Structure formats: structure tokens, C-alpha cells
CSV table of C-alpha atoms in Angstrom, one decimal:
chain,number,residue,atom,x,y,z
Z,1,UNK,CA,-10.4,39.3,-24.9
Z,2,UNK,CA,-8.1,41.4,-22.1
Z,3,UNK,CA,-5.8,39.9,-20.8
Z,4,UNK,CA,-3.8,41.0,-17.3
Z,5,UNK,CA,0.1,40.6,-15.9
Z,6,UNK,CA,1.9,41.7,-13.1
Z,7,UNK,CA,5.1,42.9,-14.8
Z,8,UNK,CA,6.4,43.3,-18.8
Z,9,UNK,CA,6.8,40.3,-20.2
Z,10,UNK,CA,9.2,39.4,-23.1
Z,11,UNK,CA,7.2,39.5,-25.6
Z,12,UNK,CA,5.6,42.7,-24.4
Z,13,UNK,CA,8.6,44.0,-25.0
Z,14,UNK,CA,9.3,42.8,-28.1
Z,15,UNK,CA,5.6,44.7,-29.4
Z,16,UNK,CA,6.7,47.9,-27.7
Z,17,UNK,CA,10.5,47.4,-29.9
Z,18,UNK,CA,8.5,47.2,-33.3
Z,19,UNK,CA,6.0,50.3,-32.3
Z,20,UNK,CA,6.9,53.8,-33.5
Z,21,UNK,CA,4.4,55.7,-30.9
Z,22,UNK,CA,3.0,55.5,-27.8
Z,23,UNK,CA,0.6,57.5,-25.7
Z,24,UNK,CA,0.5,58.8,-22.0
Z,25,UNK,CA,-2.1,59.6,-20.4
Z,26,UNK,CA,-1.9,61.5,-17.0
Z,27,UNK,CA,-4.8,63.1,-14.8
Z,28,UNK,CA,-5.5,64.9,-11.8
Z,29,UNK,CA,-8.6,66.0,-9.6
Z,30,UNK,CA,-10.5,68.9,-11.1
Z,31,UNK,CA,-8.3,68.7,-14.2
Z,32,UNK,CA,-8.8,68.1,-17.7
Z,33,UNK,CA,-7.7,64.7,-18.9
Z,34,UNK,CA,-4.2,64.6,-21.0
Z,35,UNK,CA,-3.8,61.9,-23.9
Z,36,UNK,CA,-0.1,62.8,-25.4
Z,37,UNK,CA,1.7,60.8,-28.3
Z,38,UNK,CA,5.3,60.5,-28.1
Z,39,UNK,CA,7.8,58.8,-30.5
Z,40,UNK,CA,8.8,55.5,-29.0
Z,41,UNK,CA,12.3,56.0,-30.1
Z,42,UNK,CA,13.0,58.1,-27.2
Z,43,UNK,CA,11.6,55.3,-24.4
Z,44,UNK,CA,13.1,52.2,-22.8
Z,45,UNK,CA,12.0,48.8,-20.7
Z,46,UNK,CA,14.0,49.5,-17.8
Z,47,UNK,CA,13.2,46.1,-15.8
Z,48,UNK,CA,10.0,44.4,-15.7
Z,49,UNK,CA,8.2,46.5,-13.7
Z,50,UNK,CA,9.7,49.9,-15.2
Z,51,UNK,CA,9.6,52.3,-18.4
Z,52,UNK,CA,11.1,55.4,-18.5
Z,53,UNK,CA,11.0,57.6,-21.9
Z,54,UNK,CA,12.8,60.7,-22.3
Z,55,UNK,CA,10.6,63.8,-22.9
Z,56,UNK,CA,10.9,66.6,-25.2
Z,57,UNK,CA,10.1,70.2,-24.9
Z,58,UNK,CA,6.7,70.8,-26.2
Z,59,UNK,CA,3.8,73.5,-26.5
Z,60,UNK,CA,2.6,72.3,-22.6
Z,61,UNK,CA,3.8,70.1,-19.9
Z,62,UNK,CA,0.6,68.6,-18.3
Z,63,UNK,CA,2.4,65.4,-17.8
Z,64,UNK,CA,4.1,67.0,-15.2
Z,65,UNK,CA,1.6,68.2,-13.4
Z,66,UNK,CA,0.0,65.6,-13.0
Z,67,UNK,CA,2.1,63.8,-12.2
Z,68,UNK,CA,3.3,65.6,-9.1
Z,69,UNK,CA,-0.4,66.8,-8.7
Z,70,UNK,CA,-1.8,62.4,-8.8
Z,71,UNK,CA,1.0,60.1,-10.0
Z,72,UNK,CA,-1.4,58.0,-12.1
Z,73,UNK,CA,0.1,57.2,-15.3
Z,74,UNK,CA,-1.0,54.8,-18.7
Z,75,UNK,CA,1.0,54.5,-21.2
Z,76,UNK,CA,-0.5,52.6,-24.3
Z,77,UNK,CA,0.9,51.4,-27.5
Z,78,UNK,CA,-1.2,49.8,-30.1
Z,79,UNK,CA,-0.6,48.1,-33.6
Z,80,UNK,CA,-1.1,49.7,-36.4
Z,81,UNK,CA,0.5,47.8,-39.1
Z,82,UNK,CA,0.8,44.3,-38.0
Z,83,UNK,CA,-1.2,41.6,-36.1
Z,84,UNK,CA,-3.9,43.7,-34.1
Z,85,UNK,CA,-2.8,44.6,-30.2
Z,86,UNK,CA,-3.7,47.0,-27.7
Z,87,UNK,CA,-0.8,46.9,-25.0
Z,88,UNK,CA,-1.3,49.1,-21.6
Z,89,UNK,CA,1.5,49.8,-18.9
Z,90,UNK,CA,-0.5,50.7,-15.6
Z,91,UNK,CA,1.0,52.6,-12.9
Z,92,UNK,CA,2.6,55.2,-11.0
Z,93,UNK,CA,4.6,58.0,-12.6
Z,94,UNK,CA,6.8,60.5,-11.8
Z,95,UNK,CA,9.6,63.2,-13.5
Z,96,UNK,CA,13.2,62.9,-12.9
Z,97,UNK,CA,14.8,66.5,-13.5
Z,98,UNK,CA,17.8,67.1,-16.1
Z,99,UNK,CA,19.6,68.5,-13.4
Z,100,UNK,CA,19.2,65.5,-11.2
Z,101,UNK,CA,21.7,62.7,-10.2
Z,102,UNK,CA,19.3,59.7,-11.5
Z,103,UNK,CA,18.6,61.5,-14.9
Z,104,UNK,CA,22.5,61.3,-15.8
Z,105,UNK,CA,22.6,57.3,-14.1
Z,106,UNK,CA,19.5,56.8,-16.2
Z,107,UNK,CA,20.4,59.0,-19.6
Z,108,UNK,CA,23.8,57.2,-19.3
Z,109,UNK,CA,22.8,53.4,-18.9
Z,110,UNK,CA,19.2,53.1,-20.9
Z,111,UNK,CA,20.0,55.9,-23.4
Z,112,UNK,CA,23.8,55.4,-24.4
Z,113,UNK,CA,24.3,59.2,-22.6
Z,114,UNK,CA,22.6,60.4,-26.3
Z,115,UNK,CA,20.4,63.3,-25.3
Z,116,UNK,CA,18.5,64.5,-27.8
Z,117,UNK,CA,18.3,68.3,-28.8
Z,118,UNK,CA,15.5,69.5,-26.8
Z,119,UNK,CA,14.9,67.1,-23.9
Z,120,UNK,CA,13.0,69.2,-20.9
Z,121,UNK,CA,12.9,65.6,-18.4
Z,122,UNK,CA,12.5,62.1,-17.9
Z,123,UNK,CA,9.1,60.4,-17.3
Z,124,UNK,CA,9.4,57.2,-15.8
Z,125,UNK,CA,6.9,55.1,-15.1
Z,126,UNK,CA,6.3,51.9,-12.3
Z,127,UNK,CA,4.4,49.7,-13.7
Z,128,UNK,CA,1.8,47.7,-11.0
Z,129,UNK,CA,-0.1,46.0,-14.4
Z,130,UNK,CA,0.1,44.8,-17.8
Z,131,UNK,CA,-3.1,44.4,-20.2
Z,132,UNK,CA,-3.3,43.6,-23.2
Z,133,UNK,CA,-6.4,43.6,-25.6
Z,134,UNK,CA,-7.3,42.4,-29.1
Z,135,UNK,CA,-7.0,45.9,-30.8
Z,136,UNK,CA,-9.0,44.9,-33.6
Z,137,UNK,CA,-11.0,48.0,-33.6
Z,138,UNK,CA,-7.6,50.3,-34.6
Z,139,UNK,CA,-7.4,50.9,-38.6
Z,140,UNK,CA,-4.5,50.1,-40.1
Z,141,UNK,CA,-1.5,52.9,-41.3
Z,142,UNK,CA,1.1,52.8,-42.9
Z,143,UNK,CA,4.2,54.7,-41.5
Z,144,UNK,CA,5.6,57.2,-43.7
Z,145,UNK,CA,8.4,58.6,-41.4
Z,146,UNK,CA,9.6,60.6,-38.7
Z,147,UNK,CA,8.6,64.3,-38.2
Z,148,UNK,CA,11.6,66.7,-38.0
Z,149,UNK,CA,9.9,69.7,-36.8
Z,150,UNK,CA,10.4,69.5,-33.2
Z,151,UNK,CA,13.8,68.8,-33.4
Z,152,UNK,CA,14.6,71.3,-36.2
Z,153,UNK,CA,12.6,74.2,-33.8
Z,154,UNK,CA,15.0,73.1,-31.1
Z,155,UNK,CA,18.3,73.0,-33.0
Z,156,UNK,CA,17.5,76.4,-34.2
Z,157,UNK,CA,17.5,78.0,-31.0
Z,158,UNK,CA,20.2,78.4,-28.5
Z,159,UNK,CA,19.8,76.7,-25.0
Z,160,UNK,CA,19.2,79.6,-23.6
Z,161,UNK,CA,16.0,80.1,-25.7
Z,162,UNK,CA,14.9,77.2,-24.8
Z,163,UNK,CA,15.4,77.8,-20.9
Z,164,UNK,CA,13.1,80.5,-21.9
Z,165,UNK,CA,10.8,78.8,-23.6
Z,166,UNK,CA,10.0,76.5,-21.1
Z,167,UNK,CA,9.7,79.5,-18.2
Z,168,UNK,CA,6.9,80.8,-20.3
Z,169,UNK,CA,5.0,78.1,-21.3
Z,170,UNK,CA,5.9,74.9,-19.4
Z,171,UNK,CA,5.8,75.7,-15.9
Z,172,UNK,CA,2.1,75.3,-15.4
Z,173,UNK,CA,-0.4,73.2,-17.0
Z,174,UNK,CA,-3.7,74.3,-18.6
Z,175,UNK,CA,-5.5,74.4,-15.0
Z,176,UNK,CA,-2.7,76.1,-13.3
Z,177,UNK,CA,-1.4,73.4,-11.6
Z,178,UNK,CA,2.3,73.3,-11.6
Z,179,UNK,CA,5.0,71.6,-13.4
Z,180,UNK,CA,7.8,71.8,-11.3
Z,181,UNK,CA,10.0,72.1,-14.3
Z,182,UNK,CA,12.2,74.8,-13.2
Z,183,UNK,CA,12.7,73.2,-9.2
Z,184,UNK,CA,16.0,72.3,-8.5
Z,185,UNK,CA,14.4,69.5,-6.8
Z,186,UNK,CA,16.7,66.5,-7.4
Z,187,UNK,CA,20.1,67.2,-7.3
């Protein structure tokens, strides 16, 4: 029932446009395993071969680290609503830094320069393969809306609070291995 590509097709991407979630998943040796969902709103097809979502301050930041501790990165999207699919992007991943070049290029040509309140980094992802599965094990929902929480806790605090917010509880993940949030690391 799987079925394999090398790169994104068209109407891969046209499944990922009428999703409203995603999950990543991100590991590293002697570390716990981290499924995450994320609001598809915030990411973006950026060629064939290459996703990149923008990623929002939140109570950890294991994607991070394990992503400079491994690289591996899965990010999967699945139907819930319509026709039953399981879509998988396979690759390598990495974070680009707010204070970096590449995240103003790439916030500026994939994300119309719209940054929303909150936004700690970009994850992007190289994609070496594409599956695809029958998904005919997910239940159906119904979406009901978007959450406001996260973005109401980060509009109610000052940028500064959120600096500090992220110095105490994003810098490391759950095993201690670190984020490299606060690195100045691509300027």
C-alpha cells in the first residue's frame, strides 16, 4: 500500500495545502523520542526536495537538539477529514537562527516577511524521500478551529519576556542536550 518518491510531488503538495497540522519527529542517541504537532499554516514547500516551517516558542525545544545532536527529521501529515492518506517527508533537518542571514532571505521569500508573534526559529527540512500510505487506520475529525492560546501568551508579553522565556526553558532539551537557541551561530 506504501508507496516511495524521490522528491515532493505536485500533488503532495496540494495534500500538505488542504492539511491544518503536521507532525515532526526528531531523535537522538540515548534520547527520548520527540513526536510534536505544529499548525501547518506556519510551513512551506520550498522546492521539491525542501520544507521549511517556522517554529514557535513552546514549553521545550527538543527539535533543536536533536537536530544539532542527529539531523534526522520526519515530518508527517495525515487526513483526517477527507480521502484517507498518510504522507511522510524523510530527511535531514536542521535550525536556521532569527538572527541569521538565511532566516530573513527565507522569512522574506516563503513567508511574505510575516513573522508571527512568538517565532523562536526556522526548521527546515531536506527531504531524501517521499512515502505515502493508505491512512485508512486514522479516524476521522472534524476541524473546529484554530487555538489562540499560544499566540495570546506571546502577545501578552514583551520581547524581552520572551528572550527570557526561552533562556529558561528552551536552551536544553529533556536529556540535557543542547538547543543552541541562544548561539549567535549564523549571522
Amino acid at each position: 500500500m506504501a508507496k516511495k518518491f524521490p522528491r515532493i510531488e505536485q500533488v503532495h503538495r496540494e495534500f500538505i495545502q488542504r492539511q491544518k497540522m503536521f507532525f515532526n519527529a526528531t531523535a537522538a542517541h540515548g534520547a527520548r523520542v520527540n513526536v510534536s504537532p505544529r499548525d501547518v499554516a506556519s510551513f512551506r514547500v520550498l522546492s521539491s526536495n525542501q520544507v521549511a516551517y517556522l517554529d514557535l516558542t513552546g514549553s521545550g525545544n527538543e527539535t533543536a537538539a536533536h537536530l544539532r545532536a542527529d539531523g534526522r527529521l520526519t515530518i508527517l501529515f495525515c487526513s483526517f477529514e477527507r480521502a484517507p492518506m498518510i504522507l511522510r517527508l524523510y530527511g535531514r533537518g536542521r535550525v536556521v537562527s532569527r538572527r541569521s542571514r538565511e532566516y530573513s532571505e527565507l522569512l522574506n521569500r516563503y513567508f511574505a516577511n510575516v513573522e508571527p508573534v512568538g517565532t523562536r526559529q526556522l526548521v527546515v527540512l531536506d527531504v531524501d524521500l517521499v512515502q505515502e500510505s493508505c491512512g485508512y487506520g486514522v479516524p476521522r475529525y472534524l476541524f473546529l478551529g484554530e487555538r489562540p492560546t499560544l499566540t495570546r501568551w506571546a502577545e501578552a508579553k514583551t520581547p524581552e519576556q520572551i528572550e527570557q522565556y526561552r533562556r529558561d526553558v528552551n536552551t536544553c532539551s529533556l536529556d540535557g542536550l543542547p538547543t543552541g537557541l541562544l548561539e549567535d551561530d549564523n549571522p
